[in-house]
Structure formats: C-alpha cells, structure tokens
Amino acid sequence: MMRQYELVERVRKYDPTADENLLNRAYVYAMMAHGTQKRASGDPFFSHPLEVAAILTEFKLDDATIVAALLHDVIEDTDVTRAEIDQKFGPEIGALVDGLTKIKKLDLVSKKAEQAENFRKLLVAISSDIRVLLIKLADRLHNMRTLEHMKPQSRLRVSEETLEIYAPLAGRMGMQSMRDELEELAFRWSNPEAYETVSAKLGEIRARNAGLVQEIEAALQKKLVEAGLIATVSGREKKPFSIWRKMQNRQISLEQLSDIYAFRIVTSTVSDCYRALGIAHSSWRAVPGRFKDYISTPKQNNYQSIHTTIVGPRHQWVELQIRTKEMHEIAEYGVAAHTLYKDGVMLDGTNTSSHAKENPYKWLRHLVDTLLEGDNSVEFLEHTKLELFQDQVFCFTPKGRLIALPRGATPIDFAYAVHTDVGNGCVGAIVNGRQMPLTTQLRNGDQVEIVLSKGQIPPAAWERIAVTGKARSSIRRAARDALRRQYSELGRRLLVAAFRRIGHDYADEKLKKSLSRLSQKSVEDVHAAVGRGELPVRDVLKAIVPESELSQESIAKRKRTMDRRQNEEGWFAIAKGMGLKFRMPASGNDAANAANGPALPIRGINNDVPVKFEEAGAVPGDRIVGVLSEGEGIRIFQIHSPKLKEYEHERWVDVTWDIDPEHPERFPAKIAVTALNEPGTLAQIAQVIGESDGNIDNVRMVRRAKDFTEMTIDLEVWDLDHLTQIISGLKGKGAVSSVERIFH
Ligand code: MN
C-alpha cells in the first residue's frame, strides 16, 4: 500500500503548490473512516481509494481531485456525511464526493443493454464537474484491475457494464489509454473463451515474428532521419480486445489475422505529419482503403491523427498512426488535456509558454470553469463536444429507476412515464427532497417522488403542461373516463330520485333485465345516457315499471309505505350505501326537495358531476337551483336569477353547496355600482374591492351622465359573505350612491 508521504510526494512533484496538509488530512481521515473494512481480496478497504488517487496522479490532477478520490467511498460505505466532508474539507471537495456518491447509487439501477446509452449520457449529465467523471473512471479502472477477487457472477456483470458504459465513456472523453485498459480487462472476464483464443493466436504470431517490432521501428526511424525529420517512433502489439473488435466489425477470421502491429510516429508540427506520411508511403506499399486523415477532420472527441496501413519489411501489415505531440497528449488524456495548450502547460509538466509558469496548475481549474460556466451541465456538454444529449433529461425514482424524458418535461410527464396510474393519481411532486410545483421543468439527475392521492382526476389543464405524448394521451383518456363516470353517477342519482317519486326502490338489477328494450349495452351506459340527457328518465321508468303501477293511486299507496320505512331507516343510511356525500334536504316542508330526494352536492367550479355555472350566477352561500339540460349536465342558477324562470319545474334538481374549505375557489359575481362622476371615484372603488381580497375581472361603464356614472363590475369572490362585505364596503364610500348585485 502506498505510504502517505509517497502520495504527497507524487502530487507535489507535478504540483508544488498542492496543499500538503490537505492531502495528509484526507489520507488519515479516509483510512480511519474505512477502519477495518476489507476488500474481497482481503486487503484493507482503504487500499482501494488510495489506488484510485494514485491513478489520478498519473493524469496530474489537482489536489482537490486527489483528496476527493481518497474520500470517494466514505459517504456511501461509512457513517460519514456530506456535511462533515464540507466542514472538514470544504464545499468543493464535498461536491465532488457527493457527485460520486450519486453515481454510486446508480449502480442499483438495472443496466440492460438498451439502457447503456442512456446511462452514459446520464453519467456525463449529472457529473456537474468533469473531475467527478475522472475519479469515477479511475475508480472503475482499479475495480477492474482487482476483479479476479470477485465472484464469477459479479465479474461478468461488472465487466459487461464496463464494456457498455465506462469504456465508451472514456472513449468519448478522448481518454484512449483508459479506454483500452478498461476494455482489455473487461474482455477477459466477459468473454473468457474469445479472450483465450485471441491471446493464443497472438502468442503464435508473436513467436513467429520475434524481433519484428524492433526491426520495423528501426526501419521507420531510419527513413525519417534520412529525410531530416525529427520524430519518435514506437511500436506495439495490439491487444486482444481491439483485435477481437476488428474481427467482429470486419468479420475476418482469426486465421486471416495479420495486422497485429501498430506504430506511432509523433512529430512536432502538423506539416511534419504529412511529410512522415509521404516518406512511409514512398518507402512501403500502402494498403488501399486504410487511409484516414483525422488531422484535417478531427473526431467528435477532438482526436486527431493520420491513420494508414503499409505492407512492412517482412510483408506484414503494419498500422501507422502519425500525429503531433499535442495531438498525442489529447489522444491519451482526452478531456483532461483539452485546455492544456491555452494555459501553455503540458501534462508532462513542460511549459510551452512563459506566462504559464506563474500558475502552472491552473489548467484544470480553468478547464472546469470553462466547461461549467454557471454550473450548467448543458454548457459542459457543449464545450466538451461529447456528443450531446441536450434534447433529453434523466431523472430517477426514489428507488433509483432511471427515467429518460425529453427536455422541458415536468413531474407530470415523469409520473406518466413511471406508470399511467401514477400519472392519474399524481397530486404533487417532491424533487430532490423539496416540494415543487407540477409545472417545474425537470433537470438532469433530479430525484422525483410523486405524491399520490386516490380518486384524483387529472385536470384537463395538465395536457398543456405535459410535453410527452404518453402523458397527454393518458390525461385525455382519464378526463374522458372521469366525465363518463360523472355522467353515469348523475344519471344514477336521477333514476334513484325518479323511482322514489313513484314509490319504488331503485336497483341496478332491475335495469339489467330491460337493457335491450332501452337499446343500451350495460347499466353504466343507461346511467350515462340519462346523465347526459340523451335518455329521458320516464322512458327508463316505462321500461321497468308495469303500466298499472304508474297510476296515481298505486303511486300514492306505495309512497305511504315507503315514507314509514324511510322514517325508520333515515336518509343517511341510503346515502351512505351509495358511497356519496349527501346533505339532508334544506327544510322538511319544502315539497320539491322531499320529492327529489337528497340534494346533489356542488363542490365548486370543477365539480364531480358535469356542472355549468351560469354567467355571474351564484356564489357559495346563495340558494341555488340546478337545471338538467340535455348534453350539458346540470346548469346552476342563483334562485333569483330571471333566467331560471325559463325552465319548467320538472327539470329542476335540488343542489346544495359543498365547498371544500381546504381548497377554496373564487366564483364570478356581478355588481352594478352608481357613483359620483368625479376624479378618484374609480380608484376608491378599486381600492375597497382590492382591500377586501376581491378580484376585479372587468369594469364596464354603462352610462355617463353629467353627475353620475353607472358601471357594472365583474368580480371574483370566495362566497356570499365575501361578496356582501365588498358591497357594504362600497356603500360606505361617499362617492358611491348605490350598489346592487345582478345575475345576468
Ligand atoms: Mn470505489
């Protein structure tokens, strides 16, 4: 295990300004926190974060990154909290460790192949700091290096995950050496047979070609020197996984395998690259179709190089990569090297400009700052060109399930993406532990908990808030179903009342026998048709009750019996049986009420039953009357409304207010005000209304005489008391001569 001073020395070697004390404290703290915990290998657990830190020193990362690497497992695996890290090591390191803890939680999520792409996107997106990803990759690399100690099943899972998620991520970040090592390690465990076969074949070829690498190296070097070109040539044998992948892609057999050698020519300038290419092509034959110029057209991850294949000295295919030193740094260190040249510092510590000496390790800070302007992960993605995912956001359920949504999605979309029932029952959302409005636009990495309520109907307005097709169509369907249920509830109530009027008890069973006579498919359909006013109540009565029982004497006789029984059982027993919230009729001597049965509760503007309020009709507290109208459910009128007289008594339905005090709503009301025609009058009126918490919707001047103005004001009030209070407040003003409520 690396000693404390060894780690500090490594960092100080490339960063003399590194905070030695901080590194020492983190080393001791992490060691103590992990205590006697052991790895699967039997090594002390602390050896793991220490090795991860060591890997990151190879990338010459800043002290905060090294410290965060030492601490990367403490929140998840020990009692240490984020707050404690913040307090002991500052919020910057706290945020890094927190980012890693978040990613670690993702490990609980199932990573099927089809989710892998989303997963890589997510990792990038939630790591608001590039250093989190660098630490995560180093963490994974060390775990892969020590994978042999794990159970075979875990080895397979971790290796597949590495191939599907982490290796491609390293590739996207341009970290070729990291990617290669991850892939080689993972290949060995995920496909042991293929690994063995390719390795054996490689061994054979190697034995046949002893000394070939040195020979080609020397030949290339000689040609370059002859042309006066200064360049480094290095050769290597390709690794099993990269050979395997090529075999898969090009579908060549192992027997055809020949190009297992790759050589790199590193020059100092771009023009030298093309000169080196000319020398290689004029000295040896080029293999057609293998030439690629990524210098003039860099890859997405900024990779630049010339690729070609030549037929080498011993007639072997030899792959050549030609690039400058800077391109080489970027190819190996990727993202970590990108801004290097702006600050003039190479990863190997050499300066390419003089001012860089002032703050040679600023580069990382600078990188992060540039990438994270405004701590915005979208910016980060844009700047690093990591093939962007700006059209998507990735969120989690509290259990860690990953939900991919289009950008702009809200908790409503999230809820429907989880399950239609969750969407339909959604009444609130807790995003990252905080109650948030359902209109909130979700962001990457948000953890979303949906607050559910039974019997809730998704408001139609949600259709405009939701952005996903699934949410929208589900909202529409739920609204349709709810409306249908409301109509059938209303229809059933009307039937119960009608049966009662003729001295019969209503039962669904009785309807069932007459469905065909009514041309309806189900009892529900009959209810809905009655509720919508499509099927007259008397038609239903005629279909069920024998003609003889509809005579006046017959009805009167049955009603006497019924009244007796009713007095015994009471209305409430019946009401409860129907699962509805009923009120007793307002007064016993009201004949209409008694005949109609219990009043239908009106819960507000958005009702359980299809209810339409007449314009400036009624506010809670007013006596109201419902009128059943075809296709529109019930229209509500204030009892004094002149319009009410246009409807025959038979169609009246007794209704009563049943406002939920938890969710008050404002209702429209209209008043006519006559006031003195002088400056400031309108302001006085507006002030009275405003101070009493009334809303003014509209003001219309009706007549402007010399001295008086008459105006109608559309208000929104909570209830009758509120309206009365506003009216008397207005009457108290000297400029106001009269105030009257109007209903049309
Ligand atoms: Mn770890």
Tab-separated table of C-alpha atoms in Angstrom, residues 347-672:
chain	number	residue	atom	x	y	z
A	347	LEU	CA	0.561	17.248	-18.836
A	348	ASP	CA	4.158	16.137	-18.571
A	349	GLY	CA	4.883	19.432	-16.862
A	350	THR	CA	6.799	21.179	-19.625
A	351	ASN	CA	5.741	24.694	-20.433
A	352	THR	CA	5.044	25.789	-23.937
A	353	SER	CA	4.778	29.436	-22.980
A	354	SER	CA	6.436	31.524	-20.348
A	355	HIS	CA	3.476	33.087	-18.539
A	356	ALA	CA	2.195	29.637	-17.658
A	357	LYS	CA	4.860	29.322	-15.001
A	358	GLU	CA	3.006	31.744	-12.777
A	359	ASN	CA	0.279	29.220	-12.213
A	360	PRO	CA	1.151	26.018	-13.974
A	361	TYR	CA	-1.702	24.024	-12.466
A	362	LYS	CA	-4.386	26.497	-13.213
A	363	TRP	CA	-5.264	24.464	-16.260
A	364	LEU	CA	-7.584	22.096	-14.507
A	365	ARG	CA	-9.447	24.837	-12.708
A	366	HIS	CA	-9.673	26.634	-15.988
A	367	LEU	CA	-10.945	23.561	-17.740
A	368	VAL	CA	-13.661	23.066	-15.187
A	369	ASP	CA	-14.598	26.735	-15.203
A	370	THR	CA	-14.861	26.849	-18.958
A	371	LEU	CA	-16.878	23.698	-19.065
A	372	LEU	CA	-19.125	24.605	-16.224
A	373	GLU	CA	-19.881	28.238	-16.736
A	374	GLY	CA	-22.777	28.919	-14.429
A	375	ASP	CA	-22.607	25.376	-13.111
A	376	ASN	CA	-24.633	24.362	-16.077
A	377	SER	CA	-24.255	20.815	-17.255
A	378	VAL	CA	-25.622	21.676	-20.684
A	379	GLU	CA	-22.784	24.135	-21.166
A	380	PHE	CA	-20.385	21.498	-20.037
A	381	LEU	CA	-21.652	19.142	-22.665
A	382	GLU	CA	-21.486	21.765	-25.353
A	383	HIS	CA	-17.939	22.678	-24.569
A	384	THR	CA	-16.586	19.190	-24.436
A	385	LYS	CA	-18.392	18.085	-27.598
A	386	LEU	CA	-19.117	14.750	-26.033
A	387	GLU	CA	-21.928	14.084	-28.499
A	388	LEU	CA	-24.589	15.974	-26.772
A	389	PHE	CA	-27.814	14.986	-25.240
A	390	GLN	CA	-29.394	18.352	-24.909
A	391	ASP	CA	-32.716	17.053	-26.039
A	392	GLN	CA	-33.048	14.785	-23.036
A	393	VAL	CA	-33.091	14.815	-19.256
A	394	PHE	CA	-32.527	11.852	-16.993
A	395	CYS	CA	-34.282	11.540	-13.672
A	396	PHE	CA	-34.759	8.910	-11.006
A	397	THR	CA	-37.487	7.374	-8.990
A	398	PRO	CA	-36.778	7.190	-5.242
A	399	LYS	CA	-35.860	3.536	-5.816
A	400	GLY	CA	-33.276	4.550	-8.392
A	401	ARG	CA	-35.089	3.646	-11.585
A	402	LEU	CA	-33.846	5.761	-14.454
A	403	ILE	CA	-36.464	7.686	-16.395
A	404	ALA	CA	-35.366	9.342	-19.639
A	405	LEU	CA	-37.561	12.269	-20.695
A	406	PRO	CA	-37.445	14.941	-23.346
A	407	ARG	CA	-36.057	18.278	-22.243
A	408	GLY	CA	-38.748	20.510	-20.769
A	409	ALA	CA	-40.523	17.549	-19.190
A	410	THR	CA	-42.363	18.125	-15.912
A	411	PRO	CA	-43.136	15.906	-12.916
A	412	ILE	CA	-46.423	15.109	-14.689
A	413	ASP	CA	-44.518	13.569	-17.602
A	414	PHE	CA	-42.306	11.769	-15.131
A	415	ALA	CA	-45.320	10.334	-13.302
A	416	TYR	CA	-46.886	9.031	-16.525
A	417	ALA	CA	-43.550	7.610	-17.651
A	418	VAL	CA	-43.410	5.588	-14.434
A	419	HIS	CA	-46.956	4.264	-14.798
A	420	THR	CA	-50.307	5.517	-16.041
A	421	ASP	CA	-51.818	5.002	-12.584
A	422	VAL	CA	-49.046	7.071	-11.031
A	423	GLY	CA	-49.771	9.841	-13.530
A	424	ASN	CA	-53.507	9.733	-12.942
A	425	GLY	CA	-53.085	9.747	-9.162
A	426	CYS	CA	-50.425	12.467	-9.087
A	427	VAL	CA	-51.208	15.481	-6.914
A	428	GLY	CA	-47.732	16.762	-6.136
A	429	ALA	CA	-44.022	16.233	-6.626
A	430	ILE	CA	-41.020	16.182	-4.358
A	431	VAL	CA	-37.923	16.971	-6.389
A	432	ASN	CA	-34.632	16.325	-4.648
A	433	GLY	CA	-36.424	16.331	-1.309
A	434	ARG	CA	-38.318	19.577	-1.881
A	435	GLN	CA	-41.982	20.037	-2.682
A	436	MET	CA	-42.095	21.612	-6.142
A	437	PRO	CA	-44.911	22.764	-8.453
A	438	LEU	CA	-46.019	20.274	-11.087
A	439	THR	CA	-45.037	22.785	-13.754
A	440	THR	CA	-41.357	22.573	-12.751
A	441	GLN	CA	-39.038	21.651	-15.606
A	442	LEU	CA	-37.013	18.665	-14.517
A	443	ARG	CA	-33.253	18.690	-14.686
A	444	ASN	CA	-30.671	16.015	-15.141
A	445	GLY	CA	-30.143	13.827	-12.114
A	446	ASP	CA	-33.281	15.028	-10.341
A	447	GLN	CA	-34.760	12.525	-7.984
A	448	VAL	CA	-38.513	12.768	-8.294
A	449	GLU	CA	-41.052	11.426	-5.880
A	450	ILE	CA	-44.680	11.628	-6.946
A	451	VAL	CA	-47.262	12.388	-4.275
A	452	LEU	CA	-50.329	10.288	-4.940
A	453	SER	CA	-53.950	10.653	-3.979
A	454	LYS	CA	-56.678	8.146	-4.569
A	455	GLY	CA	-59.698	9.139	-6.584
A	456	GLN	CA	-57.986	12.134	-8.085
A	457	ILE	CA	-58.800	13.053	-11.682
A	458	PRO	CA	-56.027	14.636	-13.750
A	459	PRO	CA	-57.127	18.219	-14.542
A	460	ALA	CA	-57.550	18.874	-18.258
A	461	ALA	CA	-55.108	21.794	-17.952
A	462	TRP	CA	-52.302	19.266	-17.465
A	463	GLU	CA	-52.498	18.443	-21.119
A	464	ARG	CA	-50.927	21.819	-21.830
A	465	ILE	CA	-48.230	21.357	-19.173
A	466	ALA	CA	-47.159	17.875	-20.193
A	467	VAL	CA	-44.728	17.520	-23.078
A	468	THR	CA	-44.716	13.765	-23.650
A	469	GLY	CA	-47.271	12.110	-25.893
A	470	LYS	CA	-47.843	9.392	-23.344
A	471	ALA	CA	-48.778	11.857	-20.613
A	472	ARG	CA	-51.025	13.845	-22.937
A	473	SER	CA	-52.990	10.921	-24.267
A	474	SER	CA	-53.337	9.452	-20.764
A	475	ILE	CA	-54.642	12.767	-19.434
A	476	ARG	CA	-57.183	12.947	-22.245
A	477	ARG	CA	-58.274	9.373	-21.640
A	478	ALA	CA	-58.562	9.880	-17.882
A	479	ALA	CA	-60.611	13.039	-18.422
A	480	ARG	CA	-62.936	11.191	-20.813
A	481	ASP	CA	-63.347	8.313	-18.383
A	482	ALA	CA	-63.920	10.675	-15.481
A	483	LEU	CA	-66.539	12.627	-17.388
A	484	ARG	CA	-68.291	9.416	-18.283
A	485	ARG	CA	-68.230	8.315	-14.656
A	486	GLN	CA	-69.623	11.675	-13.632
A	487	TYR	CA	-72.459	11.472	-16.108
A	488	SER	CA	-73.339	7.998	-15.025
A	489	GLU	CA	-73.223	8.977	-11.371
A	490	LEU	CA	-75.554	11.838	-12.164
A	491	GLY	CA	-77.811	9.570	-14.227
A	492	ARG	CA	-77.992	7.052	-11.440
A	493	ARG	CA	-78.928	9.732	-8.955
A	494	LEU	CA	-81.674	10.970	-11.230
A	495	LEU	CA	-83.048	7.460	-11.573
A	496	VAL	CA	-82.975	6.890	-7.819
A	497	ALA	CA	-84.928	10.119	-7.328
A	498	ALA	CA	-87.417	9.281	-10.089
A	499	PHE	CA	-88.066	5.805	-8.718
A	500	ARG	CA	-88.605	7.271	-5.298
A	501	ARG	CA	-91.193	9.669	-6.708
A	502	ILE	CA	-93.274	6.742	-7.888
A	503	GLY	CA	-92.795	4.842	-4.658
A	504	HIS	CA	-90.261	2.300	-5.946
A	505	ASP	CA	-86.803	1.432	-4.764
A	506	TYR	CA	-84.252	1.699	-7.472
A	507	ALA	CA	-81.798	-1.178	-8.055
A	508	ASP	CA	-79.277	-1.818	-10.831
A	509	GLU	CA	-80.667	-5.361	-11.046
A	510	LYS	CA	-83.998	-4.053	-12.282
A	511	LEU	CA	-82.273	-2.203	-15.110
A	512	LYS	CA	-80.329	-5.238	-16.277
A	513	LYS	CA	-83.470	-7.024	-17.440
A	514	SER	CA	-84.513	-4.099	-19.612
A	515	LEU	CA	-81.220	-3.267	-21.291
A	516	SER	CA	-82.313	-4.473	-24.715
A	517	ARG	CA	-85.603	-2.565	-24.535
A	518	LEU	CA	-83.573	0.569	-23.802
A	519	SER	CA	-81.054	-0.281	-26.560
A	520	GLN	CA	-78.174	0.022	-24.104
A	521	LYS	CA	-75.314	-2.372	-23.535
A	522	SER	CA	-74.810	-2.018	-19.805
A	523	VAL	CA	-76.273	-0.482	-16.675
A	524	GLU	CA	-73.408	2.019	-16.786
A	525	ASP	CA	-74.454	3.032	-20.292
A	526	VAL	CA	-78.028	3.639	-19.145
A	527	HIS	CA	-76.780	5.816	-16.299
A	528	ALA	CA	-74.510	7.800	-18.581
A	529	ALA	CA	-77.240	8.279	-21.198
A	530	VAL	CA	-79.655	9.514	-18.549
A	531	GLY	CA	-76.981	11.792	-17.060
A	532	ARG	CA	-76.221	13.296	-20.438
A	533	GLY	CA	-79.919	13.850	-21.007
A	534	GLU	CA	-79.981	11.564	-24.061
A	535	LEU	CA	-82.331	9.066	-22.460
A	536	PRO	CA	-85.394	10.573	-20.714
A	537	VAL	CA	-85.966	9.285	-17.186
A	538	ARG	CA	-89.618	8.442	-17.984
A	539	ASP	CA	-88.525	6.091	-20.767
A	540	VAL	CA	-86.478	4.158	-18.225
A	541	LEU	CA	-89.401	4.069	-15.805
A	542	LYS	CA	-91.737	2.812	-18.549
A	543	ALA	CA	-89.311	0.081	-19.492
A	544	ILE	CA	-89.052	-1.247	-15.962
A	545	VAL	CA	-92.242	-0.489	-14.109
A	546	PRO	CA	-95.533	-2.110	-15.335
A	547	GLU	CA	-98.029	0.399	-16.716
A	548	SER	CA	-100.522	-0.478	-13.962
A	549	GLU	CA	-98.123	0.642	-11.257
A	550	LEU	CA	-97.768	4.102	-12.751
A	551	SER	CA	-101.324	5.137	-11.831
A	552	GLN	CA	-101.720	7.885	-9.255
A	553	GLU	CA	-103.438	5.660	-6.629
A	554	SER	CA	-100.864	2.986	-6.988
A	555	ILE	CA	-98.058	5.531	-6.510
A	556	ALA	CA	-99.703	7.185	-3.515
A	557	LYS	CA	-100.214	3.821	-1.826
A	558	ARG	CA	-96.649	2.719	-2.231
A	559	LYS	CA	-95.339	6.080	-1.100
A	560	ARG	CA	-97.157	5.845	2.217
A	561	THR	CA	-95.452	2.532	2.926
A	562	MET	CA	-92.149	3.928	1.801
A	563	ASP	CA	-92.339	7.063	3.954
A	564	ARG	CA	-92.900	4.890	7.004
A	565	ARG	CA	-89.875	2.783	6.216
A	566	GLN	CA	-87.812	5.846	5.432
A	567	ASN	CA	-88.517	7.357	8.781
A	568	GLU	CA	-87.190	4.194	10.315
A	569	GLU	CA	-84.044	3.912	8.275
A	570	GLY	CA	-83.319	7.549	7.613
A	571	TRP	CA	-81.916	9.136	4.525
A	572	PHE	CA	-78.355	8.764	5.539
A	573	ALA	CA	-78.352	5.019	5.523
A	574	ILE	CA	-79.393	5.085	1.885
A	575	ALA	CA	-76.987	7.843	1.007
A	576	LYS	CA	-74.058	6.072	2.602
A	577	GLY	CA	-74.867	2.903	0.741
A	578	MET	CA	-74.310	4.786	-2.471
A	579	GLY	CA	-70.912	5.981	-1.405
A	580	LEU	CA	-71.891	9.585	-1.935
A	581	LYS	CA	-71.676	12.624	0.251
A	582	PHE	CA	-75.227	13.775	0.820
A	583	ARG	CA	-76.859	16.522	2.713
A	584	MET	CA	-80.318	16.409	4.168
A	585	PRO	CA	-82.851	18.496	2.250
A	586	ALA	CA	-82.720	22.102	3.380
A	587	SER	CA	-86.156	22.002	5.018
A	588	GLY	CA	-88.726	19.313	5.596
A	589	ASN	CA	-91.658	21.405	4.441
A	590	ASP	CA	-90.143	22.020	1.048
A	591	ALA	CA	-92.216	19.718	-1.087
A	592	ALA	CA	-89.943	19.866	-4.105
A	593	ASN	CA	-86.978	18.857	-2.041
A	594	ALA	CA	-88.711	15.982	-0.395
A	595	ALA	CA	-89.862	14.641	-3.708
A	596	ASN	CA	-86.450	14.871	-5.325
A	597	GLY	CA	-84.546	13.150	-2.592
A	598	PRO	CA	-81.268	14.402	-1.142
A	599	ALA	CA	-79.747	17.496	-2.713
A	600	LEU	CA	-76.885	16.993	-5.138
A	601	PRO	CA	-73.696	18.429	-3.652
A	602	ILE	CA	-71.957	21.092	-5.737
A	603	ARG	CA	-68.326	21.181	-4.801
A	604	GLY	CA	-67.132	24.135	-6.820
A	605	ILE	CA	-66.455	25.165	-10.342
A	606	ASN	CA	-64.566	21.971	-11.123
A	607	ASN	CA	-67.133	19.538	-9.930
A	608	ASP	CA	-67.521	15.843	-9.531
A	609	VAL	CA	-70.570	15.980	-11.736
A	610	PRO	CA	-70.825	17.860	-15.017
A	611	VAL	CA	-71.888	21.250	-13.776
A	612	LYS	CA	-72.025	24.508	-15.651
A	613	PHE	CA	-72.375	27.811	-13.865
A	614	GLU	CA	-74.474	30.460	-15.478
A	615	GLU	CA	-72.521	33.655	-16.031
A	616	ALA	CA	-72.305	35.658	-12.794
A	617	GLY	CA	-74.728	33.109	-11.485
A	618	ALA	CA	-74.104	32.100	-7.959
A	619	VAL	CA	-71.537	32.106	-5.221
A	620	PRO	CA	-71.312	29.728	-2.268
A	621	GLY	CA	-73.922	30.761	0.271
A	622	ASP	CA	-76.512	31.630	-2.372
A	623	ARG	CA	-79.595	29.451	-2.660
A	624	ILE	CA	-79.041	27.619	-5.909
A	625	VAL	CA	-81.095	25.531	-8.253
A	626	GLY	CA	-79.831	23.091	-10.835
A	627	VAL	CA	-81.479	22.598	-14.174
A	628	LEU	CA	-80.925	19.391	-16.056
A	629	SER	CA	-80.129	20.242	-19.614
A	630	GLU	CA	-79.541	17.887	-22.467
A	631	GLY	CA	-75.873	17.198	-23.133
A	632	GLU	CA	-74.643	19.699	-20.583
A	633	GLY	CA	-75.312	18.037	-17.269
A	634	ILE	CA	-76.565	20.500	-14.729
A	635	ARG	CA	-76.662	24.255	-15.087
A	636	ILE	CA	-76.539	26.166	-11.850
A	637	PHE	CA	-78.683	29.254	-11.269
A	638	GLN	CA	-78.988	31.587	-8.356
A	639	ILE	CA	-82.556	31.253	-7.099
A	640	HIS	CA	-83.375	34.864	-8.026
A	641	SER	CA	-81.911	34.616	-11.474
A	642	PRO	CA	-84.551	35.721	-14.004
A	643	LYS	CA	-83.301	33.084	-16.445
A	644	LEU	CA	-84.347	30.302	-14.112
A	645	LYS	CA	-87.994	31.015	-14.884
A	646	GLU	CA	-87.434	29.920	-18.464
A	647	TYR	CA	-87.175	26.278	-17.371
A	648	GLU	CA	-90.115	24.154	-16.289
A	649	HIS	CA	-90.119	22.956	-12.713
A	650	GLU	CA	-89.786	19.331	-13.711
A	651	ARG	CA	-86.245	19.836	-14.849
A	652	TRP	CA	-85.111	21.450	-11.616
A	653	VAL	CA	-82.689	19.464	-9.494
A	654	ASP	CA	-82.120	20.339	-5.887
A	655	VAL	CA	-78.495	21.174	-5.335
A	656	THR	CA	-76.537	22.381	-2.367
A	657	TRP	CA	-73.076	23.834	-1.793
A	658	ASP	CA	-70.419	21.533	-0.508
A	659	ILE	CA	-67.228	23.596	-0.709
A	660	ASP	CA	-64.010	22.004	0.477
A	661	PRO	CA	-62.509	24.508	2.946
A	662	GLU	CA	-59.050	23.086	2.165
A	663	HIS	CA	-59.282	24.129	-1.486
A	664	PRO	CA	-61.368	27.286	-1.738
A	665	GLU	CA	-62.124	28.631	-5.185
A	666	ARG	CA	-63.197	32.010	-6.414
A	667	PHE	CA	-66.576	32.390	-8.112
A	668	PRO	CA	-67.696	35.063	-10.542
A	669	ALA	CA	-70.247	37.628	-9.382
A	670	LYS	CA	-71.524	40.816	-10.927
A	671	ILE	CA	-72.461	44.103	-9.298
A	672	ALA	CA	-73.883	47.389	-10.596
